[in-house]
mmCIF file of C-alpha atoms and ligand atoms in Angstrom:
data_model
loop_
_atom_site.group_PDB
_atom_site.id
_atom_site.type_symbol
_atom_site.label_atom_id
_atom_site.label_comp_id
_atom_site.label_asym_id
_atom_site.label_seq_id
_atom_site.Cartn_x
_atom_site.Cartn_y
_atom_site.Cartn_z
ATOM 1 C CA MET B 1 -31.820 -25.115 73.677
ATOM 2 C CA SER B 2 -35.302 -23.265 74.546
ATOM 3 C CA ALA B 3 -36.551 -24.140 77.996
ATOM 4 C CA THR B 4 -39.792 -25.724 76.629
ATOM 5 C CA VAL B 5 -37.923 -28.463 74.552
ATOM 6 C CA ASP B 6 -37.565 -31.365 76.641
ATOM 7 C CA LEU B 7 -35.216 -33.920 75.483
ATOM 8 C CA LEU B 8 -35.987 -36.123 72.890
ATOM 9 C CA ARG B 9 -38.944 -38.404 73.559
ATOM 10 C CA TYR B 10 -39.725 -41.754 72.178
ATOM 11 C CA ASP B 11 -42.804 -42.908 73.994
ATOM 12 C CA TRP B 12 -45.699 -40.442 72.835
ATOM 13 C CA THR B 13 -48.829 -41.726 73.706
ATOM 14 C CA LEU B 14 -51.889 -41.384 71.328
ATOM 15 C CA THR B 15 -53.531 -38.719 73.801
ATOM 16 C CA GLU B 16 -51.084 -36.379 74.174
ATOM 17 C CA ILE B 17 -50.310 -36.874 70.135
ATOM 18 C CA GLU B 18 -54.146 -35.858 70.053
ATOM 19 C CA SER B 19 -53.875 -33.041 72.286
ATOM 20 C CA ILE B 20 -51.053 -31.462 70.580
ATOM 21 C CA TYR B 21 -52.608 -32.065 66.739
ATOM 22 C CA SER B 22 -55.804 -30.429 68.068
ATOM 23 C CA LEU B 23 -54.767 -27.423 69.734
ATOM 24 C CA PRO B 24 -56.008 -24.182 68.627
ATOM 25 C CA LEU B 25 -53.918 -23.480 65.321
ATOM 26 C CA PRO B 26 -52.150 -20.026 66.959
ATOM 27 C CA GLU B 27 -50.827 -22.417 69.948
ATOM 28 C CA LEU B 28 -49.800 -25.287 67.662
ATOM 29 C CA ILE B 29 -47.925 -23.189 65.378
ATOM 30 C CA TYR B 30 -46.221 -21.439 68.588
ATOM 31 C CA ARG B 31 -45.074 -24.702 70.267
ATOM 32 C CA ALA B 32 -44.149 -25.478 66.939
ATOM 33 C CA GLN B 33 -42.052 -22.888 66.297
ATOM 34 C CA ASP B 34 -40.519 -23.195 69.768
ATOM 35 C CA SER B 35 -39.540 -27.124 69.095
ATOM 36 C CA HIS B 36 -38.255 -25.611 65.075
ATOM 37 C CA ARG B 37 -36.085 -22.356 66.470
ATOM 38 C CA ALA B 38 -34.330 -25.101 69.367
ATOM 39 C CA TYR B 39 -32.619 -27.167 66.405
ATOM 40 C CA HIS B 40 -32.956 -25.552 63.253
ATOM 41 C CA LEU B 41 -32.442 -22.147 61.197
ATOM 42 C CA ASN B 42 -35.733 -20.110 60.772
ATOM 43 C CA ASP B 43 -35.055 -18.211 57.407
ATOM 44 C CA GLU B 44 -33.434 -21.444 55.958
ATOM 45 C CA ILE B 45 -34.610 -24.833 54.070
ATOM 46 C CA GLN B 46 -33.078 -27.320 52.172
ATOM 47 C CA GLY B 47 -33.579 -28.057 48.699
ATOM 48 C CA CYS B 48 -33.719 -31.763 47.633
ATOM 49 C CA ALA B 49 -34.172 -33.161 43.920
ATOM 50 C CA LEU B 50 -35.742 -36.286 42.851
ATOM 51 C CA LEU B 51 -35.524 -38.137 40.254
ATOM 52 C CA SER B 52 -37.239 -41.610 39.342
ATOM 53 C CA ILE B 53 -34.126 -43.814 38.211
ATOM 54 C CA LYS B 54 -36.456 -46.645 37.360
ATOM 55 C CA THR B 55 -39.885 -45.973 36.652
ATOM 56 C CA GLY B 56 -43.184 -48.190 36.701
ATOM 57 C CA GLY B 57 -43.833 -51.906 36.133
ATOM 58 C CA CYS B 58 -43.491 -52.305 40.234
ATOM 59 C CA PRO B 59 -44.835 -55.677 41.170
ATOM 60 C CA GLU B 60 -46.666 -54.132 44.717
ATOM 61 C CA ASP B 61 -50.131 -53.035 45.290
ATOM 62 C CA CYS B 62 -49.535 -49.271 46.906
ATOM 63 C CA ALA B 63 -53.145 -47.858 45.996
ATOM 64 C CA TYR B 64 -51.857 -44.528 46.166
ATOM 65 C CA CYS B 65 -49.005 -45.463 43.376
ATOM 66 C CA PRO B 66 -48.980 -44.295 39.642
ATOM 67 C CA GLN B 67 -45.993 -47.142 39.003
ATOM 68 C CA SER B 68 -47.749 -50.301 40.376
ATOM 69 C CA ALA B 69 -47.790 -52.496 37.721
ATOM 70 C CA GLN B 70 -51.414 -53.446 39.070
ATOM 71 C CA TYR B 71 -53.204 -50.080 37.870
ATOM 72 C CA ASP B 72 -53.615 -48.886 34.359
ATOM 73 C CA THR B 73 -52.069 -45.443 34.846
ATOM 74 C CA ASP B 74 -50.465 -43.050 32.114
ATOM 75 C CA THR B 75 -47.317 -43.671 33.707
ATOM 76 C CA GLN B 76 -44.807 -45.067 30.941
ATOM 77 C CA THR B 77 -42.516 -47.847 32.434
ATOM 78 C CA GLN B 78 -38.285 -46.971 32.159
ATOM 79 C CA ARG B 79 -35.908 -49.165 32.851
ATOM 80 C CA LEU B 80 -32.845 -48.439 34.969
ATOM 81 C CA MET B 81 -31.523 -45.110 33.607
ATOM 82 C CA THR B 82 -27.510 -44.877 33.123
ATOM 83 C CA VAL B 83 -24.821 -43.514 35.460
ATOM 84 C CA GLU B 84 -23.850 -40.661 33.010
ATOM 85 C CA ASP B 85 -27.802 -39.528 32.725
ATOM 86 C CA THR B 86 -28.527 -39.584 36.461
ATOM 87 C CA LEU B 87 -25.514 -37.831 37.190
ATOM 88 C CA ALA B 88 -26.369 -34.993 34.939
ATOM 89 C CA LYS B 89 -29.421 -34.656 36.656
ATOM 90 C CA ALA B 90 -28.012 -34.201 39.766
ATOM 91 C CA LYS B 91 -25.107 -31.307 38.518
ATOM 92 C CA GLN B 92 -28.084 -29.661 36.934
ATOM 93 C CA ALA B 93 -30.114 -29.570 40.078
ATOM 94 C CA LYS B 94 -26.716 -28.820 42.160
ATOM 95 C CA GLN B 95 -26.677 -25.842 39.967
ATOM 96 C CA GLU B 96 -30.167 -25.188 40.437
ATOM 97 C CA GLY B 97 -29.830 -24.758 44.703
ATOM 98 C CA ALA B 98 -30.257 -28.856 45.923
ATOM 99 C CA THR B 99 -27.748 -30.417 48.100
ATOM 100 C CA ARG B 100 -29.593 -33.641 48.342
ATOM 101 C CA PHE B 101 -30.273 -35.844 45.599
ATOM 102 C CA CYS B 102 -32.702 -38.602 46.192
ATOM 103 C CA MET B 103 -33.029 -41.263 43.300
ATOM 104 C CA GLY B 104 -36.038 -43.642 43.512
ATOM 105 C CA ALA B 105 -36.855 -46.838 42.452
ATOM 106 C CA ALA B 106 -40.111 -48.631 41.477
ATOM 107 C CA TRP B 107 -38.806 -52.168 42.852
ATOM 108 C CA ARG B 108 -40.412 -54.352 45.428
ATOM 109 C CA ASN B 109 -36.754 -54.818 46.462
ATOM 110 C CA ALA B 110 -33.966 -53.751 45.285
ATOM 111 C CA PRO B 111 -32.577 -56.403 43.221
ATOM 112 C CA ASP B 112 -28.879 -58.293 43.105
ATOM 113 C CA ASN B 113 -27.816 -57.762 39.617
ATOM 114 C CA SER B 114 -25.949 -55.650 37.602
ATOM 115 C CA ASP B 115 -28.450 -52.664 37.953
ATOM 116 C CA PHE B 116 -27.702 -52.587 41.800
ATOM 117 C CA SER B 117 -24.028 -52.325 41.207
ATOM 118 C CA ARG B 118 -25.264 -49.360 38.929
ATOM 119 C CA VAL B 119 -27.267 -47.491 41.565
ATOM 120 C CA LEU B 120 -23.911 -48.314 43.587
ATOM 121 C CA LYS B 121 -21.840 -46.188 41.242
ATOM 122 C CA MET B 122 -24.891 -43.260 40.827
ATOM 123 C CA VAL B 123 -24.559 -42.841 44.874
ATOM 124 C CA LYS B 124 -20.708 -42.297 44.773
ATOM 125 C CA GLY B 125 -21.411 -39.954 41.597
ATOM 126 C CA VAL B 126 -23.442 -37.695 43.327
ATOM 127 C CA LYS B 127 -21.437 -37.709 46.680
ATOM 128 C CA ASP B 128 -18.710 -36.994 44.229
ATOM 129 C CA LEU B 129 -20.599 -33.960 43.304
ATOM 130 C CA GLY B 130 -20.352 -32.755 47.159
ATOM 131 C CA MET B 131 -24.375 -33.894 47.327
ATOM 132 C CA GLU B 132 -26.068 -35.640 49.766
ATOM 133 C CA ALA B 133 -27.308 -39.025 48.124
ATOM 134 C CA CYS B 134 -30.777 -40.561 49.210
ATOM 135 C CA CYS B 135 -31.774 -43.411 47.428
ATOM 136 C CA THR B 136 -35.379 -45.159 47.666
ATOM 137 C CA LEU B 137 -35.365 -48.712 46.125
ATOM 138 C CA GLY B 138 -37.958 -50.612 48.298
ATOM 139 C CA MET B 139 -36.871 -53.504 50.602
ATOM 140 C CA LEU B 140 -33.246 -54.157 51.351
ATOM 141 C CA THR B 141 -31.293 -57.022 52.671
ATOM 142 C CA ASP B 142 -28.342 -56.040 55.415
ATOM 143 C CA ASP B 143 -25.745 -57.030 52.183
ATOM 144 C CA GLN B 144 -27.234 -54.576 49.952
ATOM 145 C CA ALA B 145 -27.690 -51.589 53.114
ATOM 146 C CA GLN B 146 -24.000 -52.203 53.841
ATOM 147 C CA ALA B 147 -22.886 -51.706 50.171
ATOM 148 C CA LEU B 148 -25.037 -48.782 49.939
ATOM 149 C CA ALA B 149 -23.428 -47.632 53.294
ATOM 150 C CA GLU B 150 -20.131 -48.490 51.394
ATOM 151 C CA ALA B 151 -20.477 -46.536 48.276
ATOM 152 C CA GLY B 152 -21.405 -43.577 50.474
ATOM 153 C CA LEU B 153 -24.946 -43.538 51.078
ATOM 154 C CA THR B 154 -26.430 -40.584 52.814
ATOM 155 C CA ALA B 155 -29.888 -41.434 53.530
ATOM 156 C CA TYR B 156 -32.439 -44.407 52.665
ATOM 157 C CA ASN B 157 -35.541 -43.245 52.133
ATOM 158 C CA HIS B 158 -38.541 -46.085 53.025
ATOM 159 C CA ASN B 159 -42.044 -44.931 54.510
ATOM 160 C CA LEU B 160 -44.125 -46.221 56.884
ATOM 161 C CA ASP B 161 -46.966 -44.529 54.847
ATOM 162 C CA THR B 162 -49.634 -44.807 57.259
ATOM 163 C CA SER B 163 -50.753 -46.387 60.842
ATOM 164 C CA PRO B 164 -50.124 -50.179 61.220
ATOM 165 C CA GLU B 165 -54.100 -50.434 61.418
ATOM 166 C CA PHE B 166 -54.908 -48.485 58.405
ATOM 167 C CA TYR B 167 -51.842 -49.897 56.816
ATOM 168 C CA GLY B 168 -53.505 -52.976 54.931
ATOM 169 C CA ASN B 169 -56.536 -51.116 53.590
ATOM 170 C CA ILE B 170 -53.825 -49.469 51.250
ATOM 171 C CA ILE B 171 -50.980 -52.405 50.552
ATOM 172 C CA SER B 172 -51.731 -56.243 50.615
ATOM 173 C CA THR B 173 -48.213 -56.559 49.226
ATOM 174 C CA ARG B 174 -46.046 -56.144 52.074
ATOM 175 C CA THR B 175 -46.297 -56.105 55.742
ATOM 176 C CA TYR B 176 -45.918 -53.084 58.034
ATOM 177 C CA GLU B 177 -43.357 -55.369 59.470
ATOM 178 C CA ASP B 178 -41.635 -55.922 56.484
ATOM 179 C CA ARG B 179 -41.069 -52.122 56.099
ATOM 180 C CA LEU B 180 -39.938 -51.851 60.072
ATOM 181 C CA GLU B 181 -37.231 -54.643 59.278
ATOM 182 C CA THR B 182 -35.687 -52.864 56.185
ATOM 183 C CA LEU B 183 -34.885 -49.534 58.493
ATOM 184 C CA GLU B 184 -33.905 -51.962 60.803
ATOM 185 C CA ARG B 185 -31.466 -52.892 58.279
ATOM 186 C CA VAL B 186 -30.204 -49.493 57.075
ATOM 187 C CA ARG B 187 -30.192 -48.216 60.694
ATOM 188 C CA ARG B 188 -27.645 -51.060 61.336
ATOM 189 C CA ALA B 189 -25.250 -50.414 58.069
ATOM 190 C CA GLY B 190 -25.103 -46.778 59.763
ATOM 191 C CA ILE B 191 -27.076 -44.976 57.117
ATOM 192 C CA SER B 192 -29.385 -42.225 58.326
ATOM 193 C CA VAL B 193 -32.983 -42.846 57.847
ATOM 194 C CA CYS B 194 -35.521 -41.047 55.642
ATOM 195 C CA CYS B 195 -38.891 -42.479 56.639
ATOM 196 C CA GLY B 196 -42.727 -40.615 56.766
ATOM 197 C CA GLY B 197 -46.307 -41.202 55.366
ATOM 198 C CA ILE B 198 -48.979 -39.763 53.609
ATOM 199 C CA ILE B 199 -52.107 -37.843 54.320
ATOM 200 C CA GLY B 200 -55.392 -37.785 52.372
ATOM 201 C CA MET B 201 -55.803 -41.602 51.715
ATOM 202 C CA GLY B 202 -59.112 -41.832 53.699
ATOM 203 C CA GLU B 203 -57.274 -42.333 56.995
ATOM 204 C CA SER B 204 -59.075 -40.918 60.373
ATOM 205 C CA LEU B 205 -56.775 -38.742 62.604
ATOM 206 C CA SER B 206 -56.305 -41.536 64.671
ATOM 207 C CA ASP B 207 -54.694 -43.255 62.002
ATOM 208 C CA ARG B 208 -52.230 -39.975 61.748
ATOM 209 C CA TYR B 209 -51.584 -40.346 65.568
ATOM 210 C CA ARG B 210 -50.351 -43.390 65.388
ATOM 211 C CA LEU B 211 -48.065 -42.978 62.221
ATOM 212 C CA LEU B 212 -46.752 -40.321 64.075
ATOM 213 C CA GLN B 213 -46.422 -42.485 67.270
ATOM 214 C CA LYS B 214 -44.493 -44.933 65.209
ATOM 215 C CA LEU B 215 -42.213 -42.777 63.447
ATOM 216 C CA ALA B 216 -41.368 -41.049 66.851
ATOM 217 C CA GLU B 217 -41.079 -44.435 68.464
ATOM 218 C CA ARG B 218 -37.965 -45.089 66.643
ATOM 219 C CA ASN B 219 -34.640 -44.830 68.703
ATOM 220 C CA PRO B 220 -32.914 -42.602 67.250
ATOM 221 C CA HIS B 221 -35.730 -40.716 65.408
ATOM 222 C CA PRO B 222 -35.663 -40.970 61.693
ATOM 223 C CA GLU B 223 -33.384 -37.695 60.907
ATOM 224 C CA SER B 224 -35.575 -37.388 57.691
ATOM 225 C CA VAL B 225 -39.680 -37.158 57.885
ATOM 226 C CA PRO B 226 -41.141 -36.806 54.687
ATOM 227 C CA ILE B 227 -44.876 -35.718 54.889
ATOM 228 C CA ASN B 228 -46.630 -36.127 51.876
ATOM 229 C CA MET B 229 -49.973 -35.201 50.776
ATOM 230 C CA LEU B 230 -51.893 -37.879 48.517
ATOM 231 C CA ALA B 231 -51.121 -36.723 44.846
ATOM 232 C CA LYS B 232 -54.264 -38.398 43.376
ATOM 233 C CA VAL B 233 -53.488 -40.030 39.873
ATOM 234 C CA GLU B 234 -56.172 -41.463 37.544
ATOM 235 C CA GLY B 235 -56.148 -45.310 37.387
ATOM 236 C CA THR B 236 -54.884 -45.608 41.158
ATOM 237 C CA PRO B 237 -57.601 -46.996 43.762
ATOM 238 C CA LEU B 238 -57.057 -43.501 45.381
ATOM 239 C CA ALA B 239 -57.835 -41.454 42.472
ATOM 240 C CA ASN B 240 -61.083 -40.329 43.703
ATOM 241 C CA GLN B 241 -60.553 -39.475 47.569
ATOM 242 C CA PRO B 242 -61.736 -35.850 48.423
ATOM 243 C CA ASN B 243 -59.359 -33.282 49.006
ATOM 244 C CA SER B 244 -57.356 -32.991 51.943
ATOM 245 C CA ASN B 245 -57.685 -29.545 53.677
ATOM 246 C CA SER B 246 -54.232 -27.812 53.720
ATOM 247 C CA PHE B 247 -54.819 -26.864 57.686
ATOM 248 C CA GLU B 248 -54.707 -30.622 58.110
ATOM 249 C CA LEU B 249 -51.132 -30.806 56.540
ATOM 250 C CA VAL B 250 -49.741 -28.251 58.448
ATOM 251 C CA ARG B 251 -51.177 -29.870 61.397
ATOM 252 C CA MET B 252 -49.322 -32.946 60.483
ATOM 253 C CA ILE B 253 -45.729 -31.093 59.934
ATOM 254 C CA ALA B 254 -45.990 -29.193 63.086
ATOM 255 C CA THR B 255 -47.379 -32.112 65.298
ATOM 256 C CA ALA B 256 -44.259 -34.014 63.644
ATOM 257 C CA ARG B 257 -41.879 -31.010 64.154
ATOM 258 C CA ILE B 258 -42.924 -30.694 67.891
ATOM 259 C CA MET B 259 -42.578 -34.655 68.592
ATOM 260 C CA MET B 260 -39.179 -35.240 66.625
ATOM 261 C CA PRO B 261 -37.934 -31.596 67.127
ATOM 262 C CA THR B 262 -34.028 -32.098 65.651
ATOM 263 C CA SER B 263 -34.986 -34.392 62.552
ATOM 264 C CA MET B 264 -35.843 -32.508 59.037
ATOM 265 C CA VAL B 265 -39.505 -32.342 58.304
ATOM 266 C CA ARG B 266 -40.073 -32.474 54.697
ATOM 267 C CA LEU B 267 -42.866 -30.966 52.636
ATOM 268 C CA SER B 268 -43.064 -33.759 50.098
ATOM 269 C CA ALA B 269 -45.709 -34.701 47.882
ATOM 270 C CA GLY B 270 -48.684 -32.547 47.229
ATOM 271 C CA ARG B 271 -47.104 -29.001 47.205
ATOM 272 C CA SER B 272 -48.287 -28.308 43.366
ATOM 273 C CA SER B 273 -52.018 -27.881 44.901
ATOM 274 C CA LEU B 274 -51.048 -25.645 47.926
ATOM 275 C CA SER B 275 -51.438 -22.102 47.940
ATOM 276 C CA ASP B 276 -48.136 -19.675 48.458
ATOM 277 C CA GLU B 277 -49.729 -18.845 51.704
ATOM 278 C CA ALA B 278 -50.706 -22.731 52.653
ATOM 279 C CA GLN B 279 -46.985 -23.458 51.815
ATOM 280 C CA ALA B 280 -45.415 -20.418 54.099
ATOM 281 C CA LEU B 281 -47.696 -21.885 56.695
ATOM 282 C CA CYS B 282 -46.154 -25.121 56.762
ATOM 283 C CA PHE B 283 -42.874 -23.320 56.616
ATOM 284 C CA ILE B 284 -43.761 -21.526 59.916
ATOM 285 C CA ALA B 285 -45.048 -24.653 61.204
ATOM 286 C CA GLY B 286 -41.701 -26.500 61.196
ATOM 287 C CA ALA B 287 -40.950 -27.706 57.301
ATOM 288 C CA ASN B 288 -37.562 -27.230 56.083
ATOM 289 C CA SER B 289 -37.264 -29.105 53.182
ATOM 290 C CA ILE B 290 -38.592 -29.144 49.675
ATOM 291 C CA PHE B 291 -37.948 -31.023 46.691
ATOM 292 C CA MET B 292 -37.538 -28.744 43.630
ATOM 293 C CA GLY B 293 -38.050 -29.185 39.997
ATOM 294 C CA ASP B 294 -41.236 -29.854 37.971
ATOM 295 C CA ILE B 295 -41.708 -33.371 38.608
ATOM 296 C CA LEU B 296 -41.384 -35.470 41.921
ATOM 297 C CA LEU B 297 -41.060 -39.140 40.923
ATOM 298 C CA THR B 298 -44.116 -39.129 38.379
ATOM 299 C CA THR B 299 -46.395 -36.366 39.364
ATOM 300 C CA SER B 300 -46.028 -32.406 39.135
ATOM 301 C CA ASN B 301 -44.013 -30.151 41.586
ATOM 302 C CA PRO B 302 -43.944 -26.334 41.500
ATOM 303 C CA SER B 303 -41.109 -24.678 39.169
ATOM 304 C CA THR B 304 -38.233 -23.964 40.556
ATOM 305 C CA ASP B 305 -38.546 -20.011 39.166
ATOM 306 C CA ARG B 306 -41.905 -20.473 40.945
ATOM 307 C CA ASP B 307 -40.286 -21.499 44.169
ATOM 308 C CA SER B 308 -37.984 -19.163 44.404
ATOM 309 C CA VAL B 309 -40.049 -16.175 44.042
ATOM 310 C CA LEU B 310 -42.083 -17.811 46.898
ATOM 311 C CA LEU B 311 -38.822 -18.550 49.422
ATOM 312 C CA ASP B 312 -37.833 -14.492 48.113
ATOM 313 C CA LYS B 313 -41.422 -13.090 49.550
ATOM 314 C CA LEU B 314 -41.037 -15.057 52.863
ATOM 315 C CA GLY B 315 -37.276 -13.750 53.405
ATOM 316 C CA ILE B 316 -36.491 -17.820 53.180
ATOM 317 C CA LYS B 317 -33.180 -19.103 51.625
ATOM 318 C CA LEU B 318 -32.209 -22.365 50.094
ATOM 319 C CA THR B 319 -29.549 -23.839 52.416
ATOM 320 C CA GLN B 320 -25.968 -23.690 50.923
ATOM 321 C CA THR B 321 -23.957 -25.891 52.898
ATOM 322 C CA GLN B 322 -24.734 -29.558 53.007
ATOM 323 C CA PRO B 323 -26.760 -29.817 56.666
ATOM 324 C CA GLN B 324 -26.010 -33.091 58.371
ATOM 325 C CA PRO B 325 -28.604 -35.555 57.400
HETATM 326 N N1 SAM X 401 -40.580 -48.309 45.580
HETATM 327 C C1 SAM X 401 -40.138 -47.840 46.930
HETATM 328 C C2 SAM X 401 -40.901 -48.187 47.868
HETATM 329 O O1 SAM X 401 -42.030 -47.918 47.813
HETATM 330 O O2 SAM X 401 -40.321 -48.314 48.935
HETATM 331 C C3 SAM X 401 -39.440 -46.554 46.541
HETATM 332 C C4 SAM X 401 -40.173 -45.477 45.559
HETATM 333 S S1 SAM X 401 -42.173 -44.922 46.084
HETATM 334 C C5 SAM X 401 -42.771 -44.278 45.030
HETATM 335 C C6 SAM X 401 -41.218 -43.873 47.848
HETATM 336 C C7 SAM X 401 -42.587 -42.985 48.441
HETATM 337 O O3 SAM X 401 -43.376 -42.567 47.720
HETATM 338 C C8 SAM X 401 -43.827 -43.972 49.310
HETATM 339 O O4 SAM X 401 -43.645 -45.038 49.962
HETATM 340 C C9 SAM X 401 -44.510 -43.155 49.226
HETATM 341 O O5 SAM X 401 -45.074 -42.741 50.757
HETATM 342 C C10 SAM X 401 -44.725 -42.008 48.205
HETATM 343 N N2 SAM X 401 -45.557 -41.877 47.187
HETATM 344 C C11 SAM X 401 -45.918 -42.567 46.306
HETATM 345 N N3 SAM X 401 -46.832 -42.274 45.631
HETATM 346 C C12 SAM X 401 -47.213 -41.428 46.173
HETATM 347 C C13 SAM X 401 -48.299 -40.346 45.847
HETATM 348 N N4 SAM X 401 -49.289 -40.373 44.877
HETATM 349 N N5 SAM X 401 -48.924 -39.384 46.657
HETATM 350 C C14 SAM X 401 -48.124 -39.068 47.830
HETATM 351 N N6 SAM X 401 -47.244 -40.087 48.068
HETATM 352 C C15 SAM X 401 -46.683 -41.235 47.370
HETATM 353 C C1 DTB X 402 -41.335 -39.535 49.968
HETATM 354 O O1 DTB X 402 -42.086 -39.822 51.280
HETATM 355 N N1 DTB X 402 -41.848 -38.663 49.242
HETATM 356 C C2 DTB X 402 -41.354 -38.940 47.691
HETATM 357 C C3 DTB X 402 -40.001 -39.358 48.051
HETATM 358 N N2 DTB X 402 -40.513 -39.936 49.671
HETATM 359 C C4 DTB X 402 -38.989 -40.542 47.254
HETATM 360 C C5 DTB X 402 -41.843 -39.491 46.302
HETATM 361 C C6 DTB X 402 -43.380 -38.635 46.268
HETATM 362 C C7 DTB X 402 -43.785 -39.125 45.084
HETATM 363 C C8 DTB X 402 -45.449 -38.591 44.428
HETATM 364 C C9 DTB X 402 -45.408 -39.447 43.718
HETATM 365 C C10 DTB X 402 -44.972 -39.467 42.139
HETATM 366 O O2 DTB X 402 -44.301 -38.314 41.699
HETATM 367 O O3 DTB X 402 -44.810 -40.364 41.519
HETATM 368 FE FE1 SF4 X 403 -44.078 -50.224 44.021
HETATM 369 FE FE2 SF4 X 403 -42.764 -48.168 45.593
HETATM 370 FE FE3 SF4 X 403 -45.006 -47.620 44.220
HETATM 371 FE FE4 SF4 X 403 -45.491 -49.118 45.885
HETATM 372 S S1 SF4 X 403 -44.583 -46.934 46.113
HETATM 373 S S2 SF4 X 403 -46.136 -49.388 44.110
HETATM 374 S S3 SF4 X 403 -43.537 -49.988 46.195
HETATM 375 S S4 SF4 X 403 -43.105 -47.984 43.651
#
C-alpha cells in the first residue's frame, strides 16, 4: 500500500472534501492516481452492460428521469422482459467483453408478484453465465433483499443521487431516508452496494461535497460508486439545465477515488457527450468502469466499437476475469 494512502476513512469533513475537490488539477490527479494505484490496476477497466428490463411508466417524480410517468417524454413504456430475452442480451454483452450485467427496472419498489420471481430467474441466469449480476429495482423489503441474495445477486444499485439538502428539489415522492433504508437492507442481506449520484442537475459545489460525504460515511464504503453526468432528456424538468463542464466530472471522480480508494468508481451516464480526451482524464482520475453498448437504459452511450478504439489508443484493456465487486 502506498505510504500516502491511509486506512479507509468514514469521517471526511466538508472542509477536507472541498480542499481536495478544488486542488489544482495536476495535484488532484496526482493524489487520485496514488490512491488508485494502491488498490487497482492502472491499465484495466471493467466493462459493464446495462439493460432496461422494465421501461417507463414509473410513478416517482425524479426530475432527471425520462421513465417517470409524470413527464411527457419519448420513452416507450415496456413491460418486464422475458428471462430468455434478458439472458440473450447478457450473453451478447459477455461476448462483447462485459463482466458485469446490470438490470434496471422503472419501479418505485420491487413488486411482490410473479415479476419479482422472474427477476430472480434473470439473476440466477446471469450468474450461471459467469458474470456479476447487478439490479436496480427501486426500494426493497428485507425479504426481497434476502431473496435476491439467495438468487446470487452480486450488487444492488440504489443511488443517493445528490446531497440531502438538494434532494427535495429533484424528487418529492420518496425521501433520502427511504433510500438509506434500502441501502441498509441490501447490506444486511450480504449483497454488495452500488451507490452514487449525478452531477449537472443545478446543484451547488457544496451539494456535491455533501453527496460524497454521505457516500463515504457508509461503513463499509459502497463497493461500487457510479458517477453520472445528467443525461438531459426532452420533457423532463431538467431538460434545459446548462451543460456541466467535463472538468467537474473529472474532479468528482478524482475526489471519490481519494475518499473511497478501494471502491470501483464507475464513469456512468454522460459519456457520449465527452471527448476522447475528457474520458481519458476520467480514467486517469480513477474511474475504472464503463457501461458498454449503444444505450444505457433509455439514453445513448458510445458504441462498443468506438470504445475499443479509444481504449486501444489509451493502452487500457477491459478486465478479463470477474473482479471482486
Ligand atoms: N427505478 C429505480 C431507482 O430509481 O432506484 C432504478 C432505475 S433508475 C433509472 C437508476 C439511477 O439512474 C437513478 O438513481 C439515477 O441516479 C440514474 N439516472 C436516471 N436517469 C438519469 C439521467 N437522465 N441522467 C443521469 N443519471 C440518471
Ligand atoms: C447508475 O448510476 N447509472 C445507470 C445505472 N446506475 C442504472 C443508469 C443511467 C441512466 C441514464 C439515463 C437513461 O439512460 O435512461
Ligand atoms: Fe422511477 Fe427510478 Fe426513474 Fe425515479 S429514477 S422516475 S424511481 S425509474
